[in-house]
């Protein structure tokens, strides 16, 4: 059974940090490009970070560069998104996704999705 289970969201104050995790089962993460998307209320889902197979490409949306870091631990079959210096505009539901192929931010091209985890940045 294929699963991609997210954890790590929550409420944090501006300037704070969170680390999101996405544990894969039923497929081997090191054969897939991974990405993180987010969706705020009333807005379209946007890609924020991507890491390709073999770490050939790592890319970030301009709005998160220097603050977010995407990574993976293939021994744990888990992907991560480390977020620092969080801002209120980072509040959204965050989704991890996996696909065979290169980094793209087209949702329809991703095969596996996490269930989403809420991140709220507020004082």
PDB file of C-alpha atoms in Angstrom:
ATOM      1  CA  UNK A   1       0.000   0.000   0.000  1.00  0.00           C
ATOM      2  CA  UNK A   2       1.430   3.347  -1.056  1.00  0.00           C
ATOM      3  CA  UNK A   3       1.369   6.059   1.561  1.00  0.00           C
ATOM      4  CA  UNK A   4       2.996   9.437   1.968  1.00  0.00           C
ATOM      5  CA  UNK A   5       2.302  10.596   5.516  1.00  0.00           C
ATOM      6  CA  UNK A   6       3.037  14.129   6.650  1.00  0.00           C
ATOM      7  CA  UNK A   7       3.720  15.464  10.109  1.00  0.00           C
ATOM      8  CA  UNK A   8       5.209  18.488  11.821  1.00  0.00           C
ATOM      9  CA  UNK A   9       2.773  21.305  11.176  1.00  0.00           C
ATOM     10  CA  UNK A  10       1.410  23.562  13.873  1.00  0.00           C
ATOM     11  CA  UNK A  11       1.136  27.069  15.248  1.00  0.00           C
ATOM     12  CA  UNK A  12       4.307  29.133  15.474  1.00  0.00           C
ATOM     13  CA  UNK A  13       5.072  32.782  16.129  1.00  0.00           C
ATOM     14  CA  UNK A  14       6.569  34.992  13.425  1.00  0.00           C
ATOM     15  CA  UNK A  15      10.296  34.380  13.248  1.00  0.00           C
ATOM     16  CA  UNK A  16       9.888  30.846  14.502  1.00  0.00           C
ATOM     17  CA  UNK A  17      10.818  27.531  12.900  1.00  0.00           C
ATOM     18  CA  UNK A  18       9.149  24.267  11.985  1.00  0.00           C
ATOM     19  CA  UNK A  19      10.263  21.087  10.294  1.00  0.00           C
ATOM     20  CA  UNK A  20       7.780  19.169   8.207  1.00  0.00           C
ATOM     21  CA  UNK A  21       8.292  15.478   7.536  1.00  0.00           C
ATOM     22  CA  UNK A  22       6.831  13.197   4.916  1.00  0.00           C
ATOM     23  CA  UNK A  23       7.316   9.480   5.396  1.00  0.00           C
ATOM     24  CA  UNK A  24       6.921   7.291   2.325  1.00  0.00           C
ATOM     25  CA  UNK A  25       5.850   3.665   2.329  1.00  0.00           C
ATOM     26  CA  UNK A  26       5.101   1.341  -0.540  1.00  0.00           C
ATOM     27  CA  UNK A  27       7.588   3.101  -2.807  1.00  0.00           C
ATOM     28  CA  UNK A  28      11.268   4.024  -2.628  1.00  0.00           C
ATOM     29  CA  UNK A  29      11.730   7.740  -2.247  1.00  0.00           C
ATOM     30  CA  UNK A  30      15.243   7.815  -3.694  1.00  0.00           C
ATOM     31  CA  UNK A  31      13.775   6.962  -7.106  1.00  0.00           C
ATOM     32  CA  UNK A  32      11.536  10.024  -7.070  1.00  0.00           C
ATOM     33  CA  UNK A  33      11.756  13.765  -7.282  1.00  0.00           C
ATOM     34  CA  UNK A  34      10.133  15.302  -4.218  1.00  0.00           C
ATOM     35  CA  UNK A  35       8.439  18.664  -3.864  1.00  0.00           C
ATOM     36  CA  UNK A  36       6.569  20.676  -1.310  1.00  0.00           C
ATOM     37  CA  UNK A  37       3.506  22.695  -2.202  1.00  0.00           C
ATOM     38  CA  UNK A  38       1.351  24.957  -0.090  1.00  0.00           C
ATOM     39  CA  UNK A  39      -2.153  26.308  -0.337  1.00  0.00           C
ATOM     40  CA  UNK A  40      -3.516  29.226   1.615  1.00  0.00           C
ATOM     41  CA  UNK A  41      -7.264  29.843   1.936  1.00  0.00           C
ATOM     42  CA  UNK A  42      -8.698  31.244  -1.281  1.00  0.00           C
ATOM     43  CA  UNK A  43      -5.439  30.841  -3.162  1.00  0.00           C
ATOM     44  CA  UNK A  44      -4.108  28.355  -5.666  1.00  0.00           C
ATOM     45  CA  UNK A  45      -1.664  25.685  -4.601  1.00  0.00           C
ATOM     46  CA  UNK A  46       1.899  26.781  -5.236  1.00  0.00           C
ATOM     47  CA  UNK A  47       5.170  24.922  -5.332  1.00  0.00           C
ATOM     48  CA  UNK A  48       7.707  26.130  -2.790  1.00  0.00           C
ATOM     49  CA  UNK A  49      10.595  23.664  -2.982  1.00  0.00           C
ATOM     50  CA  UNK A  50      11.763  20.780  -5.112  1.00  0.00           C
ATOM     51  CA  UNK A  51      14.585  18.250  -4.921  1.00  0.00           C
ATOM     52  CA  UNK A  52      15.238  15.965  -7.838  1.00  0.00           C
ATOM     53  CA  UNK A  53      16.470  12.396  -7.936  1.00  0.00           C
ATOM     54  CA  UNK A  54      20.152  12.147  -6.940  1.00  0.00           C
ATOM     55  CA  UNK A  55      20.001  15.766  -5.715  1.00  0.00           C
ATOM     56  CA  UNK A  56      20.766  16.983  -9.235  1.00  0.00           C
ATOM     57  CA  UNK A  57      18.419  19.921  -8.834  1.00  0.00           C
ATOM     58  CA  UNK A  58      17.185  21.745  -5.758  1.00  0.00           C
ATOM     59  CA  UNK A  59      14.921  24.720  -6.338  1.00  0.00           C
ATOM     60  CA  UNK A  60      12.930  27.153  -4.234  1.00  0.00           C
ATOM     61  CA  UNK A  61      10.224  29.689  -4.839  1.00  0.00           C
ATOM     62  CA  UNK A  62      11.532  33.218  -4.470  1.00  0.00           C
ATOM     63  CA  UNK A  63       9.288  33.830  -1.492  1.00  0.00           C
ATOM     64  CA  UNK A  64      11.016  31.137   0.597  1.00  0.00           C
ATOM     65  CA  UNK A  65      14.628  31.265  -0.619  1.00  0.00           C
ATOM     66  CA  UNK A  66      17.069  31.477   2.237  1.00  0.00           C
ATOM     67  CA  UNK A  67      14.418  30.435   4.758  1.00  0.00           C
ATOM     68  CA  UNK A  68      13.249  26.976   3.654  1.00  0.00           C
ATOM     69  CA  UNK A  69      15.411  23.906   3.069  1.00  0.00           C
ATOM     70  CA  UNK A  70      14.211  20.751   1.368  1.00  0.00           C
ATOM     71  CA  UNK A  71      16.005  17.505   2.114  1.00  0.00           C
ATOM     72  CA  UNK A  72      15.547  13.775   2.187  1.00  0.00           C
ATOM     73  CA  UNK A  73      16.841  10.855   4.206  1.00  0.00           C
ATOM     74  CA  UNK A  74      16.790   7.853   1.950  1.00  0.00           C
ATOM     75  CA  UNK A  75      17.630   5.495   4.785  1.00  0.00           C
ATOM     76  CA  UNK A  76      14.382   6.550   6.445  1.00  0.00           C
ATOM     77  CA  UNK A  77      12.483   6.946   3.179  1.00  0.00           C
ATOM     78  CA  UNK A  78      11.453  10.387   4.404  1.00  0.00           C
ATOM     79  CA  UNK A  79      11.419  13.904   2.975  1.00  0.00           C
ATOM     80  CA  UNK A  80      11.723  17.080   5.012  1.00  0.00           C
ATOM     81  CA  UNK A  81      11.051  20.782   4.751  1.00  0.00           C
ATOM     82  CA  UNK A  82      12.924  22.862   7.301  1.00  0.00           C
ATOM     83  CA  UNK A  83      11.389  26.311   7.665  1.00  0.00           C
ATOM     84  CA  UNK A  84      13.007  29.168   9.580  1.00  0.00           C
ATOM     85  CA  UNK A  85      12.164  32.833  10.053  1.00  0.00           C
ATOM     86  CA  UNK A  86       8.535  32.067   9.359  1.00  0.00           C
ATOM     87  CA  UNK A  87       6.208  34.873   8.352  1.00  0.00           C
ATOM     88  CA  UNK A  88       2.414  35.175   8.606  1.00  0.00           C
ATOM     89  CA  UNK A  89       2.210  34.885   4.817  1.00  0.00           C
ATOM     90  CA  UNK A  90       3.715  31.399   5.101  1.00  0.00           C
ATOM     91  CA  UNK A  91       0.501  30.208   6.755  1.00  0.00           C
ATOM     92  CA  UNK A  92      -1.024  27.492   4.591  1.00  0.00           C
ATOM     93  CA  UNK A  93      -1.651  23.796   4.282  1.00  0.00           C
ATOM     94  CA  UNK A  94       1.585  22.205   3.158  1.00  0.00           C
ATOM     95  CA  UNK A  95       1.708  19.133   0.948  1.00  0.00           C
ATOM     96  CA  UNK A  96       4.570  16.865  -0.020  1.00  0.00           C
ATOM     97  CA  UNK A  97       4.535  15.195  -3.403  1.00  0.00           C
ATOM     98  CA  UNK A  98       6.642  12.751  -5.392  1.00  0.00           C
ATOM     99  CA  UNK A  99       7.112  12.042  -9.067  1.00  0.00           C
ATOM    100  CA  UNK A 100       9.449  10.287 -11.420  1.00  0.00           C
ATOM    101  CA  UNK A 101      11.208  12.900 -13.522  1.00  0.00           C
ATOM    102  CA  UNK A 102      12.648  16.362 -13.003  1.00  0.00           C
ATOM    103  CA  UNK A 103      11.590  19.210 -10.743  1.00  0.00           C
ATOM    104  CA  UNK A 104       8.425  20.910 -11.933  1.00  0.00           C
ATOM    105  CA  UNK A 105       5.670  22.710 -10.076  1.00  0.00           C
ATOM    106  CA  UNK A 106       2.812  21.246 -12.087  1.00  0.00           C
ATOM    107  CA  UNK A 107       0.578  19.435  -9.625  1.00  0.00           C
ATOM    108  CA  UNK A 108      -0.851  17.060 -12.203  1.00  0.00           C
ATOM    109  CA  UNK A 109       2.579  15.583 -12.853  1.00  0.00           C
ATOM    110  CA  UNK A 110       3.009  14.305  -9.306  1.00  0.00           C
ATOM    111  CA  UNK A 111       2.040  10.722  -8.607  1.00  0.00           C
ATOM    112  CA  UNK A 112       1.991  10.608  -4.831  1.00  0.00           C
ATOM    113  CA  UNK A 113       0.732  13.194  -2.374  1.00  0.00           C
ATOM    114  CA  UNK A 114       0.760  13.610   1.356  1.00  0.00           C
ATOM    115  CA  UNK A 115      -2.461  14.411   3.149  1.00  0.00           C
ATOM    116  CA  UNK A 116      -1.425  17.961   3.994  1.00  0.00           C
ATOM    117  CA  UNK A 117      -0.424  19.574   7.256  1.00  0.00           C
ATOM    118  CA  UNK A 118      -1.489  22.997   8.526  1.00  0.00           C
ATOM    119  CA  UNK A 119       1.134  25.609   9.273  1.00  0.00           C
ATOM    120  CA  UNK A 120      -0.091  28.757  10.996  1.00  0.00           C
ATOM    121  CA  UNK A 121       2.245  31.659  11.692  1.00  0.00           C
ATOM    122  CA  UNK A 122       0.683  34.098  14.104  1.00  0.00           C
ATOM    123  CA  UNK A 123       1.445  36.007  17.263  1.00  0.00           C
TER     124      UNK A 123
END
